Coordinates of C-alpha atoms in Angstrom, one line a residue:
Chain A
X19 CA -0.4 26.2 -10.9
X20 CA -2.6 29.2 -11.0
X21 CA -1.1 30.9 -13.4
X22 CA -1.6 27.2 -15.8
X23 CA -4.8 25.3 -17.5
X24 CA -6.2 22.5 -14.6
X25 CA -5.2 24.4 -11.2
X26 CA -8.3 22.2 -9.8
X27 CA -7.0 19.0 -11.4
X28 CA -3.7 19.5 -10.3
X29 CA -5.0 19.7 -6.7
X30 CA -7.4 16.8 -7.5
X31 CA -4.0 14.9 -8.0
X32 CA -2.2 16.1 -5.5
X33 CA -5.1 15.2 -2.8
X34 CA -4.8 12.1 -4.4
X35 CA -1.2 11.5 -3.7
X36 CA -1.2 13.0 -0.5
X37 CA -3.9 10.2 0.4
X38 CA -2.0 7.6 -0.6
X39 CA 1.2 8.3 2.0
X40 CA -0.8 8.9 5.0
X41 CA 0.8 10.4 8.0
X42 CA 2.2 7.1 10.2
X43 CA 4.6 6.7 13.0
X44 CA 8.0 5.7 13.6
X45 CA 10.7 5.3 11.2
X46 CA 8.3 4.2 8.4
X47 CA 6.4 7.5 9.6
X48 CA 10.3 9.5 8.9
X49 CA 10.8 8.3 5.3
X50 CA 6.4 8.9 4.5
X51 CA 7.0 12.3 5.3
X52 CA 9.9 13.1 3.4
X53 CA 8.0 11.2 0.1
X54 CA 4.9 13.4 0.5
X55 CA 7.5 16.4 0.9
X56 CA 9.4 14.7 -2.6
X57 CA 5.7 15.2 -4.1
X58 CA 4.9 18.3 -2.8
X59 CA 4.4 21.3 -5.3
X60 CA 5.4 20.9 -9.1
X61 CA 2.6 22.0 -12.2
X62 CA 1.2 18.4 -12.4
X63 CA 1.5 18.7 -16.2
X64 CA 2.0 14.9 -16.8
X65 CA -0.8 14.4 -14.6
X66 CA -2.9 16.7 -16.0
X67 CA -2.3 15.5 -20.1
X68 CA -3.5 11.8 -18.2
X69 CA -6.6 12.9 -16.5
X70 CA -7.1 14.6 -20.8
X71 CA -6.2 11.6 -22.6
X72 CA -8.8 9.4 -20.1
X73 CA -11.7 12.3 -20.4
X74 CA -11.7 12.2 -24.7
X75 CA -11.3 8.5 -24.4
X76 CA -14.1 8.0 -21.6
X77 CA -12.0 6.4 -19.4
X78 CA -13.8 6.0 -15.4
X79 CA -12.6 9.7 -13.4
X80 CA -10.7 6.9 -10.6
X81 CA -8.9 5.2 -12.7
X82 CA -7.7 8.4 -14.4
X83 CA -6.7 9.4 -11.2
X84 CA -4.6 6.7 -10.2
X85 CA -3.1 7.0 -13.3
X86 CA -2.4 10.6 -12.9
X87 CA -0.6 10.3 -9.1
X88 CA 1.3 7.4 -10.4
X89 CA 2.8 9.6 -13.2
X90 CA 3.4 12.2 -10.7
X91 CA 5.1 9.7 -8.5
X92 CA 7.7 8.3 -11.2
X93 CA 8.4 12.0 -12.2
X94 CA 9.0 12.9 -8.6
X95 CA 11.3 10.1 -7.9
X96 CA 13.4 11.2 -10.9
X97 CA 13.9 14.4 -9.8
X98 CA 14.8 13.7 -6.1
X99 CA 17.5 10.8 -7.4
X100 CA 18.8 13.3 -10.3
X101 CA 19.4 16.2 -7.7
X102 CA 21.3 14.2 -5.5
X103 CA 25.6 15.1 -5.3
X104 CA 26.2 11.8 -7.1
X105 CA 23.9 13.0 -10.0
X106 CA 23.1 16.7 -11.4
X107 CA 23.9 18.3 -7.1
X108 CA 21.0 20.6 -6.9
X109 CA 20.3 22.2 -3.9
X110 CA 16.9 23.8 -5.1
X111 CA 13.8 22.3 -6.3
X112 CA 10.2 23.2 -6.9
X113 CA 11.6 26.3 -4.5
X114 CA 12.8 24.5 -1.6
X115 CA 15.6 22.5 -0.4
X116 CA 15.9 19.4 -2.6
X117 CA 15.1 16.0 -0.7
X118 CA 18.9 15.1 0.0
X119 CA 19.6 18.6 1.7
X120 CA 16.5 18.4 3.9
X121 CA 16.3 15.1 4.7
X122 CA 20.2 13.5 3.9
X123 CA 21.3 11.4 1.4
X124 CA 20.3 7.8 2.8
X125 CA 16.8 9.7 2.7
X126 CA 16.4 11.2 -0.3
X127 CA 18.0 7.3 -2.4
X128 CA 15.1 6.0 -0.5
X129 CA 12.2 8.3 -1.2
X130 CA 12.8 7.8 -4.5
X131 CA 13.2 3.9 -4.5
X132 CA 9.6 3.8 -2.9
X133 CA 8.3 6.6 -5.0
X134 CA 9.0 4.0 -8.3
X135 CA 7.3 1.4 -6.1
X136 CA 4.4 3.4 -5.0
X137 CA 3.8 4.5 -9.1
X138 CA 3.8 0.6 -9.7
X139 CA 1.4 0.6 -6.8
X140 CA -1.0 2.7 -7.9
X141 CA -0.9 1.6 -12.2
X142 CA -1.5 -1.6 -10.8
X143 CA -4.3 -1.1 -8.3
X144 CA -6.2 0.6 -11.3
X145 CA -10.0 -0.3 -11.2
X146 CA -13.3 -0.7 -13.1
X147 CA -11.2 -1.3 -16.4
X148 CA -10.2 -4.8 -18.2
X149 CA -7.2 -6.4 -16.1
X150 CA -5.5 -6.3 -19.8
X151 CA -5.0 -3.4 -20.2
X152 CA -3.9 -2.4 -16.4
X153 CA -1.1 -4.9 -16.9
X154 CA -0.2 -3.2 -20.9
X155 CA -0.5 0.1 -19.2
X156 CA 1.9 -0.9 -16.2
X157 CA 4.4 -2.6 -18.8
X158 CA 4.4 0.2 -20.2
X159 CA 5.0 2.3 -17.1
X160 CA 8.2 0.2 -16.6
X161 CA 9.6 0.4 -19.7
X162 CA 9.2 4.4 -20.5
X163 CA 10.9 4.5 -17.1
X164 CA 13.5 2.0 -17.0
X165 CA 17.0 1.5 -18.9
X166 CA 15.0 2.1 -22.1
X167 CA 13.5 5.2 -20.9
X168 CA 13.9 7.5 -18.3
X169 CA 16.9 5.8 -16.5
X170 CA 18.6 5.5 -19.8
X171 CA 18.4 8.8 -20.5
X172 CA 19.6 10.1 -17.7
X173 CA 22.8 8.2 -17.8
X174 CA 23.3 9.4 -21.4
X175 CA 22.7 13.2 -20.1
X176 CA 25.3 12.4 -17.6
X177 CA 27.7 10.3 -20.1
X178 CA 27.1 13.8 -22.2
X179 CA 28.7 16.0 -19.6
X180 CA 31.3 13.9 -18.9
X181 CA 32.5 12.6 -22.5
X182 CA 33.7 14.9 -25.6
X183 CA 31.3 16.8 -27.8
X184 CA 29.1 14.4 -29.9
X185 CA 29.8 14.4 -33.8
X186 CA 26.1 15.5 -34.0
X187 CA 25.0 17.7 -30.5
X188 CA 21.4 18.3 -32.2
X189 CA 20.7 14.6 -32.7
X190 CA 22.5 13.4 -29.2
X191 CA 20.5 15.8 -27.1
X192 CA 17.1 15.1 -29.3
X193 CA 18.1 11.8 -28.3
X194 CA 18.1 12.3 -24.5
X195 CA 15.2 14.5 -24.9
X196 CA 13.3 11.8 -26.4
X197 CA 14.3 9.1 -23.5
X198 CA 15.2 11.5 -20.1
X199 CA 11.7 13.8 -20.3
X200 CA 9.8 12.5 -23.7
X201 CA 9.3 8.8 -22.4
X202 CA 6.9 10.3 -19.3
X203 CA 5.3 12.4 -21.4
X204 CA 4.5 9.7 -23.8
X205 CA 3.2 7.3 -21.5
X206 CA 1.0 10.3 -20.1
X207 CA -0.4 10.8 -23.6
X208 CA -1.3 7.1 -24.3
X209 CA -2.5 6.1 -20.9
X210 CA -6.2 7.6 -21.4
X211 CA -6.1 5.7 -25.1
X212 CA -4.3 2.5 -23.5
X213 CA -7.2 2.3 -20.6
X214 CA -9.9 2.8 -23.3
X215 CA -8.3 -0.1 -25.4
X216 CA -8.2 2.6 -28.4
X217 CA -5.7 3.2 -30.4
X218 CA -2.6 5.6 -28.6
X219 CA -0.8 7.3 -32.0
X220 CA -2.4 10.3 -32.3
X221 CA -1.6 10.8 -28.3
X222 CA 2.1 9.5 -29.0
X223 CA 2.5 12.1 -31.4
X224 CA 0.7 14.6 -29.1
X225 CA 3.3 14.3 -26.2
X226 CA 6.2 13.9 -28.1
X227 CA 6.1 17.5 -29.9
X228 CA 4.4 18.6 -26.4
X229 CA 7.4 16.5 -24.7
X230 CA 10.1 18.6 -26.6
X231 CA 8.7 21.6 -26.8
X232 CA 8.6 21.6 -22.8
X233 CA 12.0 20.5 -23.0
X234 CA 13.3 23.8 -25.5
X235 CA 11.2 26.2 -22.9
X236 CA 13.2 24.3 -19.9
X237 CA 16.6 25.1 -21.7
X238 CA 15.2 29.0 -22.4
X239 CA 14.1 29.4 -18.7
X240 CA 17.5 28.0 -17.9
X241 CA 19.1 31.0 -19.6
X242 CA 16.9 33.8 -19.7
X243 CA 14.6 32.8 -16.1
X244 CA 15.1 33.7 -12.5
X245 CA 15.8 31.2 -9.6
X246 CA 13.4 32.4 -8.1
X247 CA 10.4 31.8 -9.9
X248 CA 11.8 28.7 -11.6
X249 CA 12.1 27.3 -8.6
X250 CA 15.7 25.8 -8.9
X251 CA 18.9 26.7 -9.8
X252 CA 19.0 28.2 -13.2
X253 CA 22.0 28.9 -15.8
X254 CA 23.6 25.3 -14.6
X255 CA 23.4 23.6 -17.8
X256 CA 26.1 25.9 -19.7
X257 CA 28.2 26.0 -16.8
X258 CA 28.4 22.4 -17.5
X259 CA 29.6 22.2 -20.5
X260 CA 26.1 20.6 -21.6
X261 CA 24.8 21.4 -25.1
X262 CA 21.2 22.8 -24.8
X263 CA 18.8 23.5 -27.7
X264 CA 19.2 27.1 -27.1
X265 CA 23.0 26.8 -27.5
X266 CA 22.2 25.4 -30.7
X267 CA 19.7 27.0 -32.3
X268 CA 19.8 30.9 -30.4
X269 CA 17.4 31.7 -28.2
X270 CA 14.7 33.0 -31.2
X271 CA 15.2 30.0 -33.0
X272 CA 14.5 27.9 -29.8
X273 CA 11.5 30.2 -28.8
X274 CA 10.1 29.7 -33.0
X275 CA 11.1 25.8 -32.7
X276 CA 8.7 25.6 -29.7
X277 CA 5.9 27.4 -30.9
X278 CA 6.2 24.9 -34.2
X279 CA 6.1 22.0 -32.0
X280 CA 3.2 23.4 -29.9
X281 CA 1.4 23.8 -33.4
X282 CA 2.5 20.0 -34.1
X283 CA 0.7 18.8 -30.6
X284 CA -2.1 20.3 -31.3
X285 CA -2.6 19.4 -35.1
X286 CA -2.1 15.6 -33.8
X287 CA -5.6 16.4 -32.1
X288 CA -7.2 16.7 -35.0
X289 CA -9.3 14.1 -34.6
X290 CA -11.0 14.9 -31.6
X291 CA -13.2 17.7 -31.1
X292 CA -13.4 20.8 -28.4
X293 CA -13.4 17.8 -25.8
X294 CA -10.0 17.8 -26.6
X295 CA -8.9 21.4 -25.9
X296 CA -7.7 21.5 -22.4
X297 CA -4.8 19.6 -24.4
X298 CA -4.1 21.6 -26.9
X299 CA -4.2 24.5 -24.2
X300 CA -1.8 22.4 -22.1
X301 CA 0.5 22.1 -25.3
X302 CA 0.4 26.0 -25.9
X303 CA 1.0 26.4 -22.3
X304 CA 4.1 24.4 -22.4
X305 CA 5.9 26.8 -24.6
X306 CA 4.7 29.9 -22.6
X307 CA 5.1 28.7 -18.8
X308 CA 7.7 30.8 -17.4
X309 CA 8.4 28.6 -14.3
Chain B
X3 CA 25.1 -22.3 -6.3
X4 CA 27.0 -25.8 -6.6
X5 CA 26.9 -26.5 -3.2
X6 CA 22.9 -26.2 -2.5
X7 CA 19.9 -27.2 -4.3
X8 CA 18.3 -25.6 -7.2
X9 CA 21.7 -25.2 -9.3
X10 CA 20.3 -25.8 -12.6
X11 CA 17.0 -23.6 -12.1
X12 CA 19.4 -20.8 -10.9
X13 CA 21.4 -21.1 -14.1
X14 CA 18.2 -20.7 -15.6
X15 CA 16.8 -18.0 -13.6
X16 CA 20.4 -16.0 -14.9
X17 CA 19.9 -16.9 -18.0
X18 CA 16.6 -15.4 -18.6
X19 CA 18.1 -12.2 -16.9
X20 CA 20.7 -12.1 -19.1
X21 CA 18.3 -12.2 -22.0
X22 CA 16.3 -9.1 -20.6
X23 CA 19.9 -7.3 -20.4
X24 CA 21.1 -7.6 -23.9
X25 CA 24.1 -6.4 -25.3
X26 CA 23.3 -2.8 -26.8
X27 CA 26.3 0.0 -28.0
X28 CA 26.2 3.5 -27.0
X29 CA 25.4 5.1 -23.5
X30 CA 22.4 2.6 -23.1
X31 CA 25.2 0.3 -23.6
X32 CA 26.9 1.1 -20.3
X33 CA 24.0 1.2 -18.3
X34 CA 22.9 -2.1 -19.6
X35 CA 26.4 -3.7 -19.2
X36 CA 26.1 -2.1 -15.5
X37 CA 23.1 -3.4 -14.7
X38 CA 24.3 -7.1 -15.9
X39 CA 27.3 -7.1 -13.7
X40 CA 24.8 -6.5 -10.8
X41 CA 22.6 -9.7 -11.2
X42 CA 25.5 -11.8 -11.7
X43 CA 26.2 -13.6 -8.9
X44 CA 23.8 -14.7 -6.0
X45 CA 22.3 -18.0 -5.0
X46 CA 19.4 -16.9 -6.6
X47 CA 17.3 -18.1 -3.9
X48 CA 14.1 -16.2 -4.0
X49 CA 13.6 -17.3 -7.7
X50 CA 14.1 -20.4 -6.7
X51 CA 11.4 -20.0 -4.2
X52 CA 9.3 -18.5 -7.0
X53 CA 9.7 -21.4 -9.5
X54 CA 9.0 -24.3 -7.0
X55 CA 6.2 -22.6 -5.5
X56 CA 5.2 -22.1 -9.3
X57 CA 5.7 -25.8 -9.7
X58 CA 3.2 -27.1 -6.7
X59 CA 0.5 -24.7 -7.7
X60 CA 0.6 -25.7 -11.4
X61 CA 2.0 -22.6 -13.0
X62 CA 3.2 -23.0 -16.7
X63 CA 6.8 -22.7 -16.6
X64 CA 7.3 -19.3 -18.9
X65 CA 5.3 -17.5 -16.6
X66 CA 7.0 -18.8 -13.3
X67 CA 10.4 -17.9 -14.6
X68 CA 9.7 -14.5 -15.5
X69 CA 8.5 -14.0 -12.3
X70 CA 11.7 -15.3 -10.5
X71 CA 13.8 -13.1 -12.8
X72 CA 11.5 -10.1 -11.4
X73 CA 12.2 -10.8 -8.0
X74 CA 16.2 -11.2 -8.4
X75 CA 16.2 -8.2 -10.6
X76 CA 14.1 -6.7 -7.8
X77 CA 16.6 -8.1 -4.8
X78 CA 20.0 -6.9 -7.0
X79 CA 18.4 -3.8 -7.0
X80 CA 18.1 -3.1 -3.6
X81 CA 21.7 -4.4 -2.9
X82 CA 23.1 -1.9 -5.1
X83 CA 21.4 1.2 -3.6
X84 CA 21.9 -0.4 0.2
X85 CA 25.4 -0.7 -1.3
X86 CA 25.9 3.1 -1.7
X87 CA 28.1 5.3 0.8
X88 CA 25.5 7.2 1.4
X89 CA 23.8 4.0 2.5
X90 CA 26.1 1.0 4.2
X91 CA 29.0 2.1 2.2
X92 CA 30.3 -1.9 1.3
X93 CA 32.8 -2.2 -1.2
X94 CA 32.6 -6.0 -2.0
X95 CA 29.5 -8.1 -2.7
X96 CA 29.2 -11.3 -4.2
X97 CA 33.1 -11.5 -3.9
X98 CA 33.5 -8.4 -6.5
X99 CA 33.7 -4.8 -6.1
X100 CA 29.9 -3.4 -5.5
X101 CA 28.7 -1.7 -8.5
X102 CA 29.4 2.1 -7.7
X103 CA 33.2 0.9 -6.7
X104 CA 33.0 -0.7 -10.3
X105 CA 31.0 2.4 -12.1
X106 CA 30.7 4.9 -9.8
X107 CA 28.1 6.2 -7.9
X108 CA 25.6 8.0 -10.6
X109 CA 26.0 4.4 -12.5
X110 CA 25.1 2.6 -9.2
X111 CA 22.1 5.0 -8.6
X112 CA 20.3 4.7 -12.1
X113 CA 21.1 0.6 -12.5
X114 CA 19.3 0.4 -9.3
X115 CA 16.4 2.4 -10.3
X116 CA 16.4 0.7 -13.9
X117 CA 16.8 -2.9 -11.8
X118 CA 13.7 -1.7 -10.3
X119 CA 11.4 -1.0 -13.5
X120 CA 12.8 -4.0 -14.7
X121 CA 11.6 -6.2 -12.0
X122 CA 8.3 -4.3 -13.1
X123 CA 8.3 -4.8 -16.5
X124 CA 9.0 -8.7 -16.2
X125 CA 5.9 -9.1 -13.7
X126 CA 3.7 -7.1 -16.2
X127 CA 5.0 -9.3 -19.0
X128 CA 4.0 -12.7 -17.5
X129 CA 1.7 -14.5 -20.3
X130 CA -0.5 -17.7 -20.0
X131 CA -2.1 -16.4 -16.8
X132 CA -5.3 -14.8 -16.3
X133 CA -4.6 -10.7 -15.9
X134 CA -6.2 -10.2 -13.1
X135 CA -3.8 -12.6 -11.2
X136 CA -1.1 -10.9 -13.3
X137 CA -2.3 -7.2 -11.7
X138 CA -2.7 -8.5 -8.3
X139 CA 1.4 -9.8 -8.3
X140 CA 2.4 -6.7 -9.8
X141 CA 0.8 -4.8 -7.0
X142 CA 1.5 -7.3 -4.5
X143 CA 5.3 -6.7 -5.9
X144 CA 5.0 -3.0 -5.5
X145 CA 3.8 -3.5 -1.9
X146 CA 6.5 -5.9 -0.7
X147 CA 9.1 -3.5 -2.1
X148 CA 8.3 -0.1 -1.3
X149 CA 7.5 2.3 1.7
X150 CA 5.8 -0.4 3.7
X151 CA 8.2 -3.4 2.6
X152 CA 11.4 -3.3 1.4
X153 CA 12.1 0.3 1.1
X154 CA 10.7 1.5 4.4
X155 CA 12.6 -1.3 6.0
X156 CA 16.0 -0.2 4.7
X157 CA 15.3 3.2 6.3
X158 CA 14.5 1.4 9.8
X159 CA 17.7 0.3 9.8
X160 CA 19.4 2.9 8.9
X161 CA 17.4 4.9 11.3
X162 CA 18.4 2.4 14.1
X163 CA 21.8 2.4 13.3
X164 CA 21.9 6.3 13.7
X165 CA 19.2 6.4 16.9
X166 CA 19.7 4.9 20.4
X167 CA 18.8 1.3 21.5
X168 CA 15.9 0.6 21.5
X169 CA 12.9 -0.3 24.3
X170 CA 12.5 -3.8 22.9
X171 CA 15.6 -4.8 21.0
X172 CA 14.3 -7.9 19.6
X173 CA 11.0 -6.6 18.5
X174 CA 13.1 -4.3 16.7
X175 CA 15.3 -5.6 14.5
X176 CA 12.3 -8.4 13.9
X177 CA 10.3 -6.0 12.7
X178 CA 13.1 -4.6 10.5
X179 CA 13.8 -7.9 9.1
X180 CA 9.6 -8.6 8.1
X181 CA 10.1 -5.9 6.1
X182 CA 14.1 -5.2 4.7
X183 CA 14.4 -9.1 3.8
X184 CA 11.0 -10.8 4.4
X185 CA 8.8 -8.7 2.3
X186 CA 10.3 -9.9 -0.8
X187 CA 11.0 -14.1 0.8
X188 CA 7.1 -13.7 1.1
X189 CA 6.1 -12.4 -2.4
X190 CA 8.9 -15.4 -3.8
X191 CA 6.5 -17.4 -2.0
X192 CA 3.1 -16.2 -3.0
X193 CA 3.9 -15.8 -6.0
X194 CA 3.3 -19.3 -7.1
X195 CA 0.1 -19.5 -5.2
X196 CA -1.3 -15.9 -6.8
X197 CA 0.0 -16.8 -10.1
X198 CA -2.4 -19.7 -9.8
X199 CA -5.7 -18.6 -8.0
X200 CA -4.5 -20.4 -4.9
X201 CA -4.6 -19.7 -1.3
X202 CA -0.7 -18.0 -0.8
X203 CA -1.7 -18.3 3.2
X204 CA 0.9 -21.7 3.2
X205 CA 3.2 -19.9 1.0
X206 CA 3.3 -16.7 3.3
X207 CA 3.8 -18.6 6.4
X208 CA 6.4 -20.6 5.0
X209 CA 8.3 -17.3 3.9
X210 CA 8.2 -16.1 6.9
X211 CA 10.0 -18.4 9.2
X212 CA 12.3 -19.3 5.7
X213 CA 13.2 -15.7 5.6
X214 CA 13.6 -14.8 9.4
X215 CA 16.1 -18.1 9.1
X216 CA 17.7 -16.9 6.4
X217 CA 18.3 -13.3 8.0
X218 CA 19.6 -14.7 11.7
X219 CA 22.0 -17.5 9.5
X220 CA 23.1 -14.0 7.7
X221 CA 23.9 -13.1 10.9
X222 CA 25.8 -15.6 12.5
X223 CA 28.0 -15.2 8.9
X224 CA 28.7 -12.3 9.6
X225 CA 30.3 -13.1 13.0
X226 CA 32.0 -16.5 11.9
X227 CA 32.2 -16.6 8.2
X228 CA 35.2 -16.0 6.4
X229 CA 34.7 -12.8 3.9
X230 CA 36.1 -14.6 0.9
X231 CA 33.6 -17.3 1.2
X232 CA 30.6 -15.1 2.3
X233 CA 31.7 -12.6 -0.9
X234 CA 31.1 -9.4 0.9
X235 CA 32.6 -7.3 4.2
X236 CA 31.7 -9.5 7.7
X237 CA 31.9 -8.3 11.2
X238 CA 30.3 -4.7 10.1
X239 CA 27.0 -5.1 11.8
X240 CA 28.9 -5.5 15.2
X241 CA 31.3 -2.7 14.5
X242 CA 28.0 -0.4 13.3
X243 CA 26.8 -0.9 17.1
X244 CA 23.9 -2.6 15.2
X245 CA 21.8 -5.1 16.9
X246 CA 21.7 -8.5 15.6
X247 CA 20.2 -11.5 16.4
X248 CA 23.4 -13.3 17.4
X249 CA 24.5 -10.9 20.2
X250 CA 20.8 -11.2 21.3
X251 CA 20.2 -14.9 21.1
X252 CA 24.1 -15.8 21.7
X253 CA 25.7 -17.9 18.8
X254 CA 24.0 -21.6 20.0
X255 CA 21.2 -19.7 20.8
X256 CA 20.9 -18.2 17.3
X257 CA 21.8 -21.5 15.6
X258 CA 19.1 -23.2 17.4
X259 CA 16.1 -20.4 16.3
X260 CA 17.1 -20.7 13.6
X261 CA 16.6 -24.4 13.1
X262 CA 13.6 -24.3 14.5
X263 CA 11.9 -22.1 12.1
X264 CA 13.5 -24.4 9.2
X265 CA 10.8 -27.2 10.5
X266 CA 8.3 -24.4 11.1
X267 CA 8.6 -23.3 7.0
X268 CA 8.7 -27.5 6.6
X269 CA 5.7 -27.3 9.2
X270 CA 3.5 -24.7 7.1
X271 CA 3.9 -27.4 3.4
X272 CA 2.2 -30.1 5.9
X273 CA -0.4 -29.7 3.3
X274 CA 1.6 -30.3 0.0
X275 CA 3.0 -33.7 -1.0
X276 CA 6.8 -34.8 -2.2
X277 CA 6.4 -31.9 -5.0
X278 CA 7.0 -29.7 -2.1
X279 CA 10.3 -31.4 -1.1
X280 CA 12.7 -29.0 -3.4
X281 CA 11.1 -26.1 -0.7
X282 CA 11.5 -28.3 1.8
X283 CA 15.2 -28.3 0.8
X284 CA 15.5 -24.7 0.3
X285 CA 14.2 -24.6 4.1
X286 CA 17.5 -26.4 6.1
X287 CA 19.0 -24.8 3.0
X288 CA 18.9 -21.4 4.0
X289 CA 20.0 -22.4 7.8
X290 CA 22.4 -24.6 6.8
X291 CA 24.3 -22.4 3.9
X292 CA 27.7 -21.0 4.5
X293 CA 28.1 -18.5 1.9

């Protein structure tokens, strides 16, 4: 993430993932390798907006990082399980062959079974804070991800494609927004509030402009950005059939909507101080990343 | 579960799955009503194991239950995904069609991945126990299930199934079955113990001779039992070229380990009284069972 805020945090994170699947032998040794592969690359950004939130709320640098790889974790096991044939069939991701075309399909349903395992893993081996709010912060963890979350959203993205056109397309992709890529983002935003036992609003409100703002500049790189720097196959959603923000609102109005909701991310900072501007630099990054 | 013990704590055990999995409309809907047909079934014999080893150790009741639903929601989960084609391709568990026969595969995929946060989120939920104990089950959980439990197990045998035989047969598919099926028989186990500031070193050795019984009696089904009565596909294992223990042991020979380490989980309660006679049961249970 060179061209991003945090390239030294984002390594920080990755170093810390990386330690936590250490190279082993035999078959366990197979499916290891192909998780740290599943982990490999990627901008860090939900890990980044954790290691933020702990740093304004004082929250100990190792917890934070735990934290940070577990996000990382969860979002890497979404994206190895929603690129496989049964799912969105992407070939490409993060610039290399996605987890099922490198490693098979049996593979890549695994890595991504132990990836949400290994997230729980680290939430839960969180130390030097109140056992309280390691178990909030883990019930939390599960239910951003699961069938009110994550999971949930992505069935509705894929109940999208295959169904007729909603009565409202604004609201119903808002609405996957919200659970498919918001609900990470959220928990990101909260867990340096969540660890400090302070109050998560103004972080909730943080990541869930940041969250859809990220999402409008995904749907504008789908369209306007090349494969090659994305990283992944691009100009697939309208070849679907999917609705995208862009679709609905042009590609200026997505481009103004994001810079509004950029705005929004950072006003919900207000209450914190310059210690708080690596976030409102990741929010304006969001809108302006062009991978 | 009519014909073995526990019937009325595994109506229970369903029932307070059910309640996590309630009726909701819209997409969520789907995936909810996915994820129900997926616990249904079952002998529900690890959260049986939970709730009497919650029951010796003095566990309230609330807190013991939650943690059985975890580990069933945990154990459906892990069917589903082993149910995939990409995986052992079964079409019939628990006498119905396996969930991506019944939903399709992207279905199958996310209610597995959902099971799993859910199994998560029940864990993190438990109340009336000291957090810490709380964190350390959680993380224990995500241990038992993941790349060094569970998960990495799953891939051993699939990695067996697709390499040649072997040096050590035996130590083999023994060390695939401490982690596919015993990883989660222990943490039924512990769970009790850890849930209660105990020593789980009992618990654990009694989970693992109740579970290596359990997986050996799973064999010899799947040479003798009838597939109506066992409620899913019998006589693949063979057919996969898979080593099992019955064509290692021989039938009697199998039938007889497999006794034996029934007394050795009734060995490892020595130090328990009567309370412990419901595990005791569950022992010759699991040896004894023909479904």
């Amino acid at each position: 993430m060179a061209e991003g805020p945090g390239a030294a945090d984002a390594r920080v994170i990755s170093d810390r993932l990386a330690a936590a699947l250490p190279e082993e032998s035999g078959d366990i040794g197979e499916l290891v390798r192909a998780m740290r592969y599943a982990v490999e690359g990627g901008k860090r950004l939900r890990g980044l907006i954790v290691l933020e939130s702990a740093r304004i709320h004082g929250v100990p640098a190792a917890a934070a990082l735990d934290a940070a790889a577990a996000i990382e974790a969860m979002h890497a096991y979404s994206l190895v399980h929603d690129d496989l044939p049964a799912m969105d069939d992407d070939a490409l991701r993060r610039g290399r062959p996605t987890v099922h075309v490198a490693f098979g399909e049996a593979m890549a349903i695994l890595v991504g079974d132990a990836l949400q395992s290994l997230a729980f893993d680290l939430v839960a081996g969180i130390d030097g804070v109140p056992a309280e709010r390691v178990v909030d912060l883990a019930r939390r963890l599960a239910r951003q991800s699961g069938m009110a979350g994550m999971a949930g959203g992505q069935w509705c993205d894929i109940a999208a494609e295959r169904g007729g056109r909603p009565a409202d397309p604004m609201a119903h992709i808002s609405h996957i927004q919200r659970l498919k890529t918001g609900a990470l983002f959220r928990w990101s935003a909260e867990a340096g509030a969540m660890l400090a036992g302070a109050d998560p609003a103004p972080m909730t409100a943080y990541a869930d402009a940041l969250g859809l703002a990220f999402q409008i500049r995904d749907d504008l790189l789908d369209v306007d950005g090349d494969a090659a720097a994305v990283g992944k196959a691009v100009g697939k959603d309208a070849g679907r059939g999917k609705a995208t923000f862009v679709e609905l609102m042009g590609a200026d109005g997505a481009r103004a909507r994001a810079a509004a909701l950029a705005d929004e991310a950072v006003a919900a900072l207000a209450g914190f101080g310059p210690e708080a501007d690596p976030l409102r630099d990741l929010a304006r990054f969001a809108v302006a990343r062009v991978t």
